[in-house]
Amino acid sequence: MIFDFSREVKTLTSERERKEAMIDHIVRPEVEKAIREAGLNPSYFILNKASEQEFFNRSFSDTQEDGSFASMYYDWITPDTLYRCECRIELSWDLLTVKSETDMYRMEHYTEGKPEWKYFNGEDWEVGPEDDFFPITDLEIQRLQ
């Protein structure tokens, strides 16, 4: 999704306000849409606090290894499956447009010690990405549902 962010750049004066607007207008709607498309309920997912903190601490001039500005993660942990929705954000040089890309993942069999990642391709779950996509300790386990 490409979002025209020019109005927010003109009206919001602080970097924090602009980032909050990105979450409200871009990240949250894209994440909820991706979760629904995967047949899941967005209300079960929580914003990963580490990704939120990194998002707010990152300067607009910073980029990640993949060239994006930041990624925000929303997680849902069940007794047998871990779900993660990732929203990657790319900024134009003048901050007037923001591009987002959202992906859904799930890890099955993590409690049995044989984790298997799956990726939602828009219609069904398929194998991928690699086994060490992200450490389980990255999740906020206390939110087990």
Coordinates of C-alpha atoms in Angstrom, one line a residue:
M1 CA 0.0 0.0 0.0
I2 CA 1.2 3.5 -0.8
F3 CA -0.1 6.2 1.5
D4 CA 0.0 10.0 0.8
F5 CA 1.4 11.3 4.0
S6 CA 1.8 14.9 2.9
R7 CA -1.1 16.2 5.1
E8 CA 0.3 14.7 8.2
V9 CA 3.8 16.0 7.4
K10 CA 2.4 19.5 7.1
T11 CA 0.1 19.4 10.2
L12 CA 1.9 17.3 12.7
T13 CA 5.0 19.0 14.1
S14 CA 6.8 16.4 16.1
E15 CA 8.4 13.2 15.0
R16 CA 6.4 11.2 17.6
E17 CA 3.1 12.6 16.3
R18 CA 4.0 11.6 12.7
K19 CA 5.0 8.1 13.9
E20 CA 1.7 7.8 15.8
A21 CA -0.1 8.9 12.7
M22 CA 1.7 6.2 10.7
I23 CA 0.5 3.6 13.1
D24 CA -3.1 4.8 13.1
H25 CA -3.4 5.4 9.3
I26 CA -1.1 2.8 7.8
V27 CA 0.2 0.1 10.1
R28 CA -2.9 -0.8 12.1
P29 CA -5.3 -0.9 9.2
E30 CA -2.9 -3.0 7.1
V31 CA -2.2 -5.4 9.9
E32 CA -5.9 -5.9 10.6
K33 CA -6.6 -6.5 6.9
A34 CA -3.8 -9.1 6.6
I35 CA -5.0 -10.9 9.8
R36 CA -8.6 -11.0 8.5
E37 CA -7.5 -12.3 5.1
A38 CA -5.7 -15.2 6.9
G39 CA -9.0 -16.1 8.6
L40 CA -8.0 -14.9 12.1
N41 CA -9.4 -12.3 14.5
P42 CA -7.3 -9.1 14.8
S43 CA -8.4 -8.6 18.4
Y44 CA -6.3 -11.6 19.5
F45 CA -3.1 -10.0 18.3
I46 CA -1.0 -7.6 20.4
L47 CA 1.6 -5.2 19.3
N48 CA 5.1 -6.5 20.1
K49 CA 6.5 -4.0 22.5
A50 CA 10.1 -4.4 21.4
S51 CA 9.1 -3.5 17.8
E52 CA 7.1 -0.6 19.0
Q53 CA 10.0 0.7 21.1
E54 CA 12.4 0.3 18.2
F55 CA 9.9 2.1 15.9
F56 CA 9.7 5.2 18.1
N57 CA 13.4 5.2 18.9
R58 CA 14.4 5.1 15.2
S59 CA 15.2 8.4 13.5
F60 CA 13.4 9.0 10.2
S61 CA 16.8 9.0 8.4
D62 CA 17.6 5.5 9.6
T63 CA 17.0 2.4 7.5
Q64 CA 17.1 -1.3 8.2
E65 CA 19.3 -3.8 6.2
D66 CA 16.5 -4.4 3.7
G67 CA 16.2 -0.6 3.0
S68 CA 12.9 -0.2 4.9
F69 CA 12.5 2.3 7.7
A70 CA 11.1 -0.1 10.3
S71 CA 9.0 -3.2 10.9
M72 CA 6.2 -3.5 13.4
Y73 CA 5.1 -6.9 14.7
Y74 CA 1.8 -8.0 16.0
D75 CA 1.7 -11.4 17.8
W76 CA -0.8 -14.0 19.0
I77 CA 0.4 -16.9 21.0
T78 CA -1.8 -20.0 21.5
P79 CA -0.9 -23.2 23.3
D80 CA 0.1 -24.9 20.0
T81 CA 0.8 -22.1 17.5
L82 CA 2.5 -18.8 17.3
Y83 CA 1.3 -16.2 14.9
R84 CA 3.1 -13.1 13.7
C85 CA 2.0 -10.3 11.4
E86 CA 4.8 -8.1 10.2
C87 CA 4.3 -4.6 8.6
R88 CA 7.4 -3.2 6.9
I89 CA 7.4 0.6 6.3
E90 CA 9.4 2.4 3.6
L91 CA 9.6 6.2 3.6
S92 CA 10.1 8.5 0.7
W93 CA 13.1 10.9 1.1
D94 CA 10.7 13.8 1.8
L95 CA 8.3 11.8 4.1
L96 CA 5.4 12.7 1.8
T97 CA 4.6 9.1 0.9
V98 CA 4.8 6.0 2.9
K99 CA 4.8 2.4 1.5
S100 CA 3.9 -0.5 3.6
E101 CA 4.0 -4.3 3.0
T102 CA 2.4 -6.7 5.4
D103 CA 3.0 -10.5 5.8
M104 CA 1.4 -13.1 8.0
Y105 CA 3.4 -16.0 9.5
R106 CA 2.7 -18.9 11.9
M107 CA 4.9 -21.3 13.7
E108 CA 3.4 -24.7 14.4
H109 CA 4.7 -27.5 16.7
Y110 CA 6.8 -25.1 18.8
T111 CA 5.9 -26.8 22.1
E112 CA 7.1 -30.1 20.7
G113 CA 10.5 -28.7 19.9
K114 CA 10.0 -29.1 16.1
P115 CA 9.0 -25.6 15.0
E116 CA 7.7 -25.2 11.5
W117 CA 7.2 -21.8 10.0
K118 CA 4.4 -21.2 7.5
Y119 CA 3.7 -18.1 5.4
F120 CA 0.2 -16.9 4.4
N121 CA 0.3 -16.4 0.6
G122 CA -3.1 -14.7 0.4
E123 CA -5.1 -17.9 0.0
D124 CA -3.4 -20.6 2.1
W125 CA -0.5 -21.3 4.4
E126 CA 2.7 -22.6 2.7
V127 CA 6.0 -23.7 4.1
G128 CA 8.5 -20.9 4.9
P129 CA 10.4 -18.9 6.0
E130 CA 13.5 -20.6 7.4
D131 CA 13.5 -22.3 10.9
D132 CA 15.2 -19.4 12.7
F133 CA 12.9 -16.6 11.3
F134 CA 12.9 -15.0 14.7
P135 CA 13.6 -16.4 18.2
I136 CA 10.6 -17.5 20.3
T137 CA 12.0 -15.4 23.2
D138 CA 11.2 -12.3 21.1
L139 CA 7.5 -13.0 21.8
E140 CA 5.9 -11.7 25.0
I141 CA 5.1 -15.2 26.4
Q142 CA 3.1 -13.8 29.3
R143 CA 0.3 -13.0 26.8
L144 CA -0.4 -16.7 26.2
Q145 CA -4.0 -17.2 25.2

